């Protein structure tokens, strides 16, 4: 791990009387955001902080909502919106004086928040916590912890029983509910359903608990067919509430799918080392040649969407803050890092090195890991009300 990435991640570890947690950043995202933490678990293991992973996961699991098993979208000792508003709307002098008592550091009692300002739940949080629990168990072999958490994990899985279409159909979601929560992506998204496949596959491999009647491979086959875009030799990002597949590509689920074998196995086998099936190779080749990768504005992957969403599908808050492009063509440190890791997994060491070199040059220039970068010059993005968060855990 790059030393600046390590330092940035360590700066966001929060010690409380109930143990260590990971915040998403130091400014507007100083709260304990579930999604950001879950995507940072791999990096926490890299710096030997399994204790943070265990403590944060345990708190999320034990804080699940009683009525349906939904885990918190965020944990904090104050309203997370106060941190966002203070960082984005108040001058530094005001934040450090008048507003300081209202934006105190995280400390017990830590409270759970389950819905955002739209009343929307985070559709991917439960999947990410399940995935994180499986990562923790694979890494540590902590059977005692897993045994203790197992009934709660089954409740967390149960959250999706009424949110799927049929036996092998995809998870259906409402507006502003996945990681691209500035956008109304109602219907089915491939991002959420690749996460679902990853969880189903890990549960089957580890034989942790019964997820029937969904069979991972039946689900994978049906989902691949529904979202396929033959002209691109890639997969569309969304199917709307009316059942129409939308002509949009995204980077996130292609990377997640290559990582977990959704597009074909890419991990080591007993007979061959680092065996990569032809279908995974062809998906990687098509992705690498797409507008999301080499044909991108900077010649490296890092922005998520090949198409712009209409203004009516974006939240008023991101438009007010000058963040209309937030989940479209801004470069994300986490996507750049993820793309480099997938290139390495696919055996493309030259491409992986090229992306990592670009990313590390940004770390060295800024002496921190930033959340988002402007595609014009790859400087940390800034708008009239918003500055790219740093240090940003998810990008480490």
mmCIF file of C-alpha atoms in Angstrom, residues 43-377:
data_model
loop_
_atom_site.group_PDB
_atom_site.id
_atom_site.type_symbol
_atom_site.label_atom_id
_atom_site.label_comp_id
_atom_site.label_asym_id
_atom_site.label_seq_id
_atom_site.Cartn_x
_atom_site.Cartn_y
_atom_site.Cartn_z
ATOM 1 C CA UNK A 43 -7.503 -1.751 2.981
ATOM 2 C CA UNK A 44 -7.952 -2.113 6.754
ATOM 3 C CA UNK A 45 -6.685 -5.676 6.516
ATOM 4 C CA UNK A 46 -3.704 -4.396 4.515
ATOM 5 C CA UNK A 47 -2.664 -2.229 7.473
ATOM 6 C CA UNK A 48 -3.376 -5.014 10.005
ATOM 7 C CA UNK A 49 -6.443 -3.394 11.540
ATOM 8 C CA UNK A 50 -8.749 -6.397 11.724
ATOM 9 C CA UNK A 51 -9.808 -4.995 15.109
ATOM 10 C CA UNK A 52 -11.444 -2.023 13.383
ATOM 11 C CA UNK A 53 -13.211 -4.329 10.934
ATOM 12 C CA UNK A 54 -14.545 -6.559 13.709
ATOM 13 C CA UNK A 55 -15.692 -3.737 15.964
ATOM 14 C CA UNK A 56 -17.353 -1.687 13.213
ATOM 15 C CA UNK A 57 -19.070 -4.729 11.666
ATOM 16 C CA UNK A 58 -20.300 -5.886 15.060
ATOM 17 C CA UNK A 59 -21.823 -2.475 15.818
ATOM 18 C CA UNK A 60 -23.598 -2.386 12.448
ATOM 19 C CA UNK A 61 -24.920 -5.929 12.814
ATOM 20 C CA UNK A 62 -26.143 -5.368 16.356
ATOM 21 C CA UNK A 63 -27.775 -2.066 15.342
ATOM 22 C CA UNK A 64 -29.989 -3.640 12.667
ATOM 23 C CA UNK A 65 -33.567 -2.394 12.566
ATOM 24 C CA UNK A 66 -35.916 -4.647 14.500
ATOM 25 C CA UNK A 67 -38.782 -4.669 12.001
ATOM 26 C CA UNK A 68 -36.826 -5.920 8.975
ATOM 27 C CA UNK A 69 -33.108 -6.335 9.707
ATOM 28 C CA UNK A 70 -31.962 -3.189 7.874
ATOM 29 C CA UNK A 71 -28.502 -2.094 9.025
ATOM 30 C CA UNK A 72 -27.806 1.625 9.589
ATOM 31 C CA UNK A 73 -26.766 3.660 6.586
ATOM 32 C CA UNK A 74 -24.616 5.730 8.953
ATOM 33 C CA UNK A 75 -23.609 5.918 12.616
ATOM 34 C CA UNK A 76 -22.785 9.136 14.459
ATOM 35 C CA UNK A 77 -23.157 10.931 17.770
ATOM 36 C CA UNK A 78 -24.765 13.926 16.022
ATOM 37 C CA UNK A 79 -26.925 14.296 12.929
ATOM 38 C CA UNK A 80 -24.653 13.451 9.940
ATOM 39 C CA UNK A 81 -26.382 16.220 7.975
ATOM 40 C CA UNK A 82 -24.878 18.765 10.379
ATOM 41 C CA UNK A 83 -21.366 17.694 9.395
ATOM 42 C CA UNK A 84 -22.226 17.914 5.703
ATOM 43 C CA UNK A 85 -23.867 21.335 6.038
ATOM 44 C CA UNK A 86 -21.071 22.703 8.202
ATOM 45 C CA UNK A 87 -18.336 21.572 5.827
ATOM 46 C CA UNK A 88 -20.127 22.647 2.655
ATOM 47 C CA UNK A 89 -22.047 25.780 3.672
ATOM 48 C CA UNK A 90 -20.089 27.463 6.473
ATOM 49 C CA UNK A 91 -16.827 29.430 6.187
ATOM 50 C CA UNK A 92 -13.836 27.968 8.040
ATOM 51 C CA UNK A 93 -13.911 30.733 10.647
ATOM 52 C CA UNK A 94 -17.529 29.951 11.520
ATOM 53 C CA UNK A 95 -16.892 26.201 11.675
ATOM 54 C CA UNK A 96 -14.005 26.711 14.082
ATOM 55 C CA UNK A 97 -15.902 29.118 16.392
ATOM 56 C CA UNK A 98 -19.684 29.390 16.475
ATOM 57 C CA UNK A 99 -20.434 25.985 14.931
ATOM 58 C CA UNK A 100 -17.723 24.030 16.720
ATOM 59 C CA UNK A 101 -19.912 22.821 19.640
ATOM 60 C CA UNK A 102 -22.414 21.409 17.136
ATOM 61 C CA UNK A 103 -19.928 19.426 15.048
ATOM 62 C CA UNK A 104 -18.048 17.715 17.849
ATOM 63 C CA UNK A 105 -15.958 14.577 17.222
ATOM 64 C CA UNK A 106 -17.630 11.174 17.224
ATOM 65 C CA UNK A 107 -18.104 9.778 20.725
ATOM 66 C CA UNK A 108 -20.560 7.617 22.600
ATOM 67 C CA UNK A 109 -23.493 7.475 22.563
ATOM 68 C CA UNK A 110 -23.351 6.616 18.849
ATOM 69 C CA UNK A 111 -26.760 6.590 17.169
ATOM 70 C CA UNK A 112 -27.997 4.796 14.071
ATOM 71 C CA UNK A 113 -29.655 6.463 11.069
ATOM 72 C CA UNK A 114 -31.597 4.228 8.662
ATOM 73 C CA UNK A 115 -33.027 6.603 6.029
ATOM 74 C CA UNK A 116 -31.807 9.742 4.284
ATOM 75 C CA UNK A 117 -33.458 13.111 3.745
ATOM 76 C CA UNK A 118 -35.686 11.553 1.050
ATOM 77 C CA UNK A 119 -36.814 8.794 3.389
ATOM 78 C CA UNK A 120 -34.791 6.365 1.240
ATOM 79 C CA UNK A 121 -33.022 3.292 2.609
ATOM 80 C CA UNK A 122 -29.585 2.184 1.395
ATOM 81 C CA UNK A 123 -30.442 -0.896 -0.670
ATOM 82 C CA UNK A 124 -26.837 -2.118 -0.794
ATOM 83 C CA UNK A 125 -25.883 -1.706 2.884
ATOM 84 C CA UNK A 126 -27.107 -5.125 4.028
ATOM 85 C CA UNK A 127 -25.332 -6.841 1.141
ATOM 86 C CA UNK A 128 -22.134 -4.961 1.912
ATOM 87 C CA UNK A 129 -22.277 -5.901 5.597
ATOM 88 C CA UNK A 130 -22.842 -9.573 4.701
ATOM 89 C CA UNK A 131 -19.960 -9.376 2.235
ATOM 90 C CA UNK A 132 -17.822 -7.697 4.905
ATOM 91 C CA UNK A 133 -18.643 -10.413 7.443
ATOM 92 C CA UNK A 134 -17.551 -13.070 4.941
ATOM 93 C CA UNK A 135 -14.335 -11.122 4.252
ATOM 94 C CA UNK A 136 -13.619 -10.901 7.965
ATOM 95 C CA UNK A 137 -14.167 -14.634 8.451
ATOM 96 C CA UNK A 138 -11.988 -15.572 5.454
ATOM 97 C CA UNK A 139 -9.222 -13.305 6.714
ATOM 98 C CA UNK A 140 -9.254 -14.232 10.391
ATOM 99 C CA UNK A 141 -10.996 -17.604 10.705
ATOM 100 C CA UNK A 142 -12.833 -16.165 13.718
ATOM 101 C CA UNK A 143 -15.452 -18.909 14.074
ATOM 102 C CA UNK A 144 -16.563 -17.766 17.522
ATOM 103 C CA UNK A 145 -17.488 -14.313 16.199
ATOM 104 C CA UNK A 146 -19.254 -15.749 13.166
ATOM 105 C CA UNK A 147 -21.222 -18.202 15.296
ATOM 106 C CA UNK A 148 -22.320 -15.360 17.566
ATOM 107 C CA UNK A 149 -23.314 -13.160 14.611
ATOM 108 C CA UNK A 150 -24.990 -15.867 12.552
ATOM 109 C CA UNK A 151 -28.626 -15.370 13.687
ATOM 110 C CA UNK A 152 -28.300 -11.621 13.141
ATOM 111 C CA UNK A 153 -26.719 -12.129 9.707
ATOM 112 C CA UNK A 154 -29.674 -14.306 8.730
ATOM 113 C CA UNK A 155 -32.012 -11.459 9.742
ATOM 114 C CA UNK A 156 -29.911 -9.027 7.707
ATOM 115 C CA UNK A 157 -30.227 -11.339 4.696
ATOM 116 C CA UNK A 158 -33.993 -11.556 5.313
ATOM 117 C CA UNK A 159 -34.278 -7.837 4.514
ATOM 118 C CA UNK A 160 -34.226 -8.753 0.798
ATOM 119 C CA UNK A 161 -37.024 -11.336 0.850
ATOM 120 C CA UNK A 162 -39.662 -8.820 -0.195
ATOM 121 C CA UNK A 163 -37.338 -6.775 -2.387
ATOM 122 C CA UNK A 164 -36.697 -9.281 -5.176
ATOM 123 C CA UNK A 165 -38.633 -10.030 -8.336
ATOM 124 C CA UNK A 166 -39.474 -13.719 -8.244
ATOM 125 C CA UNK A 167 -37.321 -16.631 -7.141
ATOM 126 C CA UNK A 168 -34.235 -15.953 -9.272
ATOM 127 C CA UNK A 169 -35.041 -12.365 -10.212
ATOM 128 C CA UNK A 170 -33.065 -9.266 -9.288
ATOM 129 C CA UNK A 171 -33.364 -7.020 -6.258
ATOM 130 C CA UNK A 172 -35.653 -4.077 -7.008
ATOM 131 C CA UNK A 173 -34.782 -0.691 -5.569
ATOM 132 C CA UNK A 174 -36.343 2.723 -5.098
ATOM 133 C CA UNK A 175 -34.886 6.141 -5.923
ATOM 134 C CA UNK A 176 -31.595 7.352 -4.391
ATOM 135 C CA UNK A 177 -30.841 4.034 -2.682
ATOM 136 C CA UNK A 178 -27.533 2.638 -4.000
ATOM 137 C CA UNK A 179 -24.045 4.166 -3.835
ATOM 138 C CA UNK A 180 -25.018 6.566 -6.626
ATOM 139 C CA UNK A 181 -27.504 8.092 -4.219
ATOM 140 C CA UNK A 182 -27.681 11.464 -5.958
ATOM 141 C CA UNK A 183 -29.553 9.727 -8.803
ATOM 142 C CA UNK A 184 -33.018 8.257 -9.133
ATOM 143 C CA UNK A 185 -32.143 4.725 -10.226
ATOM 144 C CA UNK A 186 -35.496 3.092 -9.540
ATOM 145 C CA UNK A 187 -35.946 -0.454 -10.825
ATOM 146 C CA UNK A 188 -33.097 -2.957 -10.963
ATOM 147 C CA UNK A 189 -29.421 -2.014 -11.155
ATOM 148 C CA UNK A 190 -26.650 -4.397 -12.090
ATOM 149 C CA UNK A 191 -24.419 -2.924 -9.368
ATOM 150 C CA UNK A 192 -26.770 -4.054 -6.585
ATOM 151 C CA UNK A 193 -27.369 -7.435 -8.188
ATOM 152 C CA UNK A 194 -23.686 -8.196 -8.764
ATOM 153 C CA UNK A 195 -23.283 -7.558 -5.034
ATOM 154 C CA UNK A 196 -26.137 -9.997 -4.451
ATOM 155 C CA UNK A 197 -24.374 -12.658 -6.546
ATOM 156 C CA UNK A 198 -21.129 -12.087 -4.649
ATOM 157 C CA UNK A 199 -22.930 -12.657 -1.332
ATOM 158 C CA UNK A 200 -24.793 -15.739 -2.602
ATOM 159 C CA UNK A 201 -21.583 -17.237 -3.958
ATOM 160 C CA UNK A 202 -19.581 -16.627 -0.767
ATOM 161 C CA UNK A 203 -22.345 -18.034 1.434
ATOM 162 C CA UNK A 204 -22.477 -21.173 -0.713
ATOM 163 C CA UNK A 205 -18.682 -21.588 -0.706
ATOM 164 C CA UNK A 206 -18.404 -21.108 3.060
ATOM 165 C CA UNK A 207 -21.609 -23.044 3.786
ATOM 166 C CA UNK A 208 -22.467 -20.429 6.367
ATOM 167 C CA UNK A 209 -26.235 -20.338 6.207
ATOM 168 C CA UNK A 210 -29.003 -21.402 3.902
ATOM 169 C CA UNK A 211 -29.856 -18.836 1.227
ATOM 170 C CA UNK A 212 -32.134 -21.049 -0.799
ATOM 171 C CA UNK A 213 -34.228 -20.924 -2.940
ATOM 172 C CA UNK A 214 -31.817 -18.609 -4.808
ATOM 173 C CA UNK A 215 -29.087 -20.605 -6.530
ATOM 174 C CA UNK A 216 -26.091 -18.364 -7.307
ATOM 175 C CA UNK A 217 -25.506 -19.739 -10.811
ATOM 176 C CA UNK A 218 -29.174 -19.697 -11.836
ATOM 177 C CA UNK A 219 -29.395 -16.120 -10.624
ATOM 178 C CA UNK A 220 -26.179 -15.216 -12.468
ATOM 179 C CA UNK A 221 -27.360 -16.714 -15.771
ATOM 180 C CA UNK A 222 -30.724 -14.952 -15.663
ATOM 181 C CA UNK A 223 -29.217 -11.611 -14.688
ATOM 182 C CA UNK A 224 -26.508 -11.786 -17.341
ATOM 183 C CA UNK A 225 -29.159 -12.366 -19.997
ATOM 184 C CA UNK A 226 -31.437 -9.542 -18.798
ATOM 185 C CA UNK A 227 -28.780 -6.830 -18.699
ATOM 186 C CA UNK A 228 -26.648 -7.799 -21.714
ATOM 187 C CA UNK A 229 -25.924 -5.132 -24.368
ATOM 188 C CA UNK A 230 -24.757 -7.114 -27.411
ATOM 189 C CA UNK A 231 -23.577 -4.113 -29.447
ATOM 190 C CA UNK A 232 -21.153 -3.178 -26.656
ATOM 191 C CA UNK A 233 -20.332 -6.746 -25.592
ATOM 192 C CA UNK A 234 -20.883 -5.388 -22.083
ATOM 193 C CA UNK A 235 -23.833 -5.047 -19.709
ATOM 194 C CA UNK A 236 -26.306 -2.227 -19.174
ATOM 195 C CA UNK A 237 -26.459 -0.608 -15.761
ATOM 196 C CA UNK A 238 -30.208 -0.414 -15.202
ATOM 197 C CA UNK A 239 -33.650 -1.804 -15.954
ATOM 198 C CA UNK A 240 -36.317 0.773 -15.168
ATOM 199 C CA UNK A 241 -39.531 0.201 -13.221
ATOM 200 C CA UNK A 242 -41.330 -0.600 -16.464
ATOM 201 C CA UNK A 243 -38.881 -3.394 -17.298
ATOM 202 C CA UNK A 244 -36.961 -1.531 -20.016
ATOM 203 C CA UNK A 245 -33.160 -1.942 -20.114
ATOM 204 C CA UNK A 246 -31.606 1.542 -20.347
ATOM 205 C CA UNK A 247 -28.688 2.260 -22.668
ATOM 206 C CA UNK A 248 -26.222 3.220 -19.970
ATOM 207 C CA UNK A 249 -22.880 1.670 -19.034
ATOM 208 C CA UNK A 250 -21.143 1.978 -15.692
ATOM 209 C CA UNK A 251 -17.706 0.981 -14.477
ATOM 210 C CA UNK A 252 -18.579 -0.120 -10.934
ATOM 211 C CA UNK A 253 -20.457 -3.363 -11.607
ATOM 212 C CA UNK A 254 -18.098 -4.459 -14.384
ATOM 213 C CA UNK A 255 -15.199 -4.257 -11.921
ATOM 214 C CA UNK A 256 -17.192 -5.912 -9.120
ATOM 215 C CA UNK A 257 -18.332 -8.638 -11.504
ATOM 216 C CA UNK A 258 -14.824 -9.414 -12.702
ATOM 217 C CA UNK A 259 -13.633 -9.521 -9.092
ATOM 218 C CA UNK A 260 -16.246 -12.010 -7.873
ATOM 219 C CA UNK A 261 -16.556 -14.190 -10.993
ATOM 220 C CA UNK A 262 -19.923 -12.874 -12.178
ATOM 221 C CA UNK A 263 -18.563 -12.711 -15.748
ATOM 222 C CA UNK A 264 -16.525 -15.901 -15.419
ATOM 223 C CA UNK A 265 -14.064 -17.259 -12.908
ATOM 224 C CA UNK A 266 -10.817 -15.307 -12.513
ATOM 225 C CA UNK A 267 -9.328 -16.895 -9.417
ATOM 226 C CA UNK A 268 -6.836 -19.664 -8.855
ATOM 227 C CA UNK A 269 -7.989 -23.228 -9.423
ATOM 228 C CA UNK A 270 -6.575 -26.525 -8.146
ATOM 229 C CA UNK A 271 -5.222 -27.559 -11.538
ATOM 230 C CA UNK A 272 -3.970 -24.258 -12.918
ATOM 231 C CA UNK A 273 -2.543 -21.211 -11.250
ATOM 232 C CA UNK A 274 -4.471 -17.962 -11.817
ATOM 233 C CA UNK A 275 -6.765 -19.544 -14.378
ATOM 234 C CA UNK A 276 -8.920 -16.966 -16.170
ATOM 235 C CA UNK A 277 -11.878 -18.209 -18.190
ATOM 236 C CA UNK A 278 -12.331 -16.946 -21.737
ATOM 237 C CA UNK A 279 -15.609 -15.178 -20.947
ATOM 238 C CA UNK A 280 -13.957 -13.090 -18.203
ATOM 239 C CA UNK A 281 -11.087 -12.295 -20.589
ATOM 240 C CA UNK A 282 -13.496 -11.102 -23.260
ATOM 241 C CA UNK A 283 -15.416 -8.918 -20.810
ATOM 242 C CA UNK A 284 -12.188 -7.346 -19.586
ATOM 243 C CA UNK A 285 -11.052 -6.738 -23.181
ATOM 244 C CA UNK A 286 -14.363 -5.080 -24.097
ATOM 245 C CA UNK A 287 -14.319 -2.976 -20.922
ATOM 246 C CA UNK A 288 -10.732 -1.913 -21.484
ATOM 247 C CA UNK A 289 -11.599 -0.803 -25.030
ATOM 248 C CA UNK A 290 -14.770 1.038 -23.991
ATOM 249 C CA UNK A 291 -15.493 4.699 -23.319
ATOM 250 C CA UNK A 292 -15.174 3.853 -19.607
ATOM 251 C CA UNK A 293 -11.470 2.965 -19.911
ATOM 252 C CA UNK A 294 -8.924 3.737 -22.665
ATOM 253 C CA UNK A 295 -11.376 5.940 -24.563
ATOM 254 C CA UNK A 296 -12.100 7.952 -21.429
ATOM 255 C CA UNK A 297 -11.180 11.680 -21.259
ATOM 256 C CA UNK A 298 -7.945 11.064 -19.332
ATOM 257 C CA UNK A 299 -7.033 7.750 -20.925
ATOM 258 C CA UNK A 300 -7.415 5.925 -17.609
ATOM 259 C CA UNK A 301 -10.524 4.531 -15.912
ATOM 260 C CA UNK A 302 -11.977 6.323 -12.926
ATOM 261 C CA UNK A 303 -15.338 7.887 -13.777
ATOM 262 C CA UNK A 304 -18.436 5.750 -13.509
ATOM 263 C CA UNK A 305 -21.066 6.479 -16.156
ATOM 264 C CA UNK A 306 -20.951 6.610 -19.940
ATOM 265 C CA UNK A 307 -24.155 8.673 -20.135
ATOM 266 C CA UNK A 308 -25.434 11.769 -18.351
ATOM 267 C CA UNK A 309 -28.661 11.523 -16.392
ATOM 268 C CA UNK A 310 -31.365 14.172 -16.965
ATOM 269 C CA UNK A 311 -31.616 16.869 -14.279
ATOM 270 C CA UNK A 312 -35.016 15.573 -13.154
ATOM 271 C CA UNK A 313 -33.336 12.338 -12.000
ATOM 272 C CA UNK A 314 -30.860 14.132 -9.730
ATOM 273 C CA UNK A 315 -31.381 15.377 -6.192
ATOM 274 C CA UNK A 316 -31.858 19.094 -5.660
ATOM 275 C CA UNK A 317 -28.973 19.090 -3.149
ATOM 276 C CA UNK A 318 -26.298 18.019 -5.650
ATOM 277 C CA UNK A 319 -27.565 20.537 -8.195
ATOM 278 C CA UNK A 320 -27.485 23.320 -5.606
ATOM 279 C CA UNK A 321 -23.929 22.389 -4.594
ATOM 280 C CA UNK A 322 -22.657 22.325 -8.191
ATOM 281 C CA UNK A 323 -22.303 18.538 -8.108
ATOM 282 C CA UNK A 324 -24.510 17.680 -11.076
ATOM 283 C CA UNK A 325 -21.747 15.427 -12.424
ATOM 284 C CA UNK A 326 -21.029 13.749 -9.073
ATOM 285 C CA UNK A 327 -21.861 10.191 -10.139
ATOM 286 C CA UNK A 328 -21.211 10.617 -13.853
ATOM 287 C CA UNK A 329 -17.907 11.922 -15.200
ATOM 288 C CA UNK A 330 -15.908 12.955 -12.135
ATOM 289 C CA UNK A 331 -12.942 10.726 -11.381
ATOM 290 C CA UNK A 332 -13.167 8.687 -8.172
ATOM 291 C CA UNK A 333 -10.054 7.502 -6.343
ATOM 292 C CA UNK A 334 -11.791 4.237 -5.378
ATOM 293 C CA UNK A 335 -12.667 3.419 -8.995
ATOM 294 C CA UNK A 336 -9.138 4.175 -10.212
ATOM 295 C CA UNK A 337 -7.672 1.930 -7.533
ATOM 296 C CA UNK A 338 -10.252 -0.795 -8.179
ATOM 297 C CA UNK A 339 -9.566 -0.736 -11.933
ATOM 298 C CA UNK A 340 -5.833 -1.125 -11.311
ATOM 299 C CA UNK A 341 -6.474 -4.085 -9.014
ATOM 300 C CA UNK A 342 -8.769 -5.782 -11.545
ATOM 301 C CA UNK A 343 -6.198 -5.281 -14.316
ATOM 302 C CA UNK A 344 -3.664 -7.053 -12.104
ATOM 303 C CA UNK A 345 -6.164 -9.834 -11.348
ATOM 304 C CA UNK A 346 -6.653 -10.288 -15.096
ATOM 305 C CA UNK A 347 -2.906 -10.674 -15.605
ATOM 306 C CA UNK A 348 -2.550 -7.260 -17.264
ATOM 307 C CA UNK A 349 0.389 -6.083 -15.175
ATOM 308 C CA UNK A 350 1.384 -3.310 -17.591
ATOM 309 C CA UNK A 351 -2.056 -1.702 -17.467
ATOM 310 C CA UNK A 352 -2.296 -2.119 -13.709
ATOM 311 C CA UNK A 353 1.064 -0.423 -13.288
ATOM 312 C CA UNK A 354 0.030 2.431 -15.573
ATOM 313 C CA UNK A 355 -3.117 3.171 -13.547
ATOM 314 C CA UNK A 356 -1.361 2.829 -10.199
ATOM 315 C CA UNK A 357 1.379 5.199 -11.376
ATOM 316 C CA UNK A 358 -1.242 7.819 -12.242
ATOM 317 C CA UNK A 359 -3.016 7.354 -8.929
ATOM 318 C CA UNK A 360 0.177 7.467 -6.891
ATOM 319 C CA UNK A 361 1.248 10.657 -8.643
ATOM 320 C CA UNK A 362 -2.009 12.249 -7.427
ATOM 321 C CA UNK A 363 -1.329 11.025 -3.880
ATOM 322 C CA UNK A 364 2.195 12.454 -3.968
ATOM 323 C CA UNK A 365 1.024 15.772 -5.408
ATOM 324 C CA UNK A 366 -1.757 16.249 -2.847
ATOM 325 C CA UNK A 367 -0.164 14.385 0.090
ATOM 326 C CA UNK A 368 -3.570 12.857 0.749
ATOM 327 C CA UNK A 369 -6.177 10.595 -0.846
ATOM 328 C CA UNK A 370 -9.042 12.663 -2.218
ATOM 329 C CA UNK A 371 -12.560 11.499 -2.993
ATOM 330 C CA UNK A 372 -13.139 12.931 -6.492
ATOM 331 C CA UNK A 373 -11.054 14.650 -9.158
ATOM 332 C CA UNK A 374 -11.943 17.029 -11.984
ATOM 333 C CA UNK A 375 -11.601 15.281 -15.371
ATOM 334 C CA UNK A 376 -10.073 18.413 -16.934
ATOM 335 C CA UNK A 377 -6.816 18.253 -14.971
#
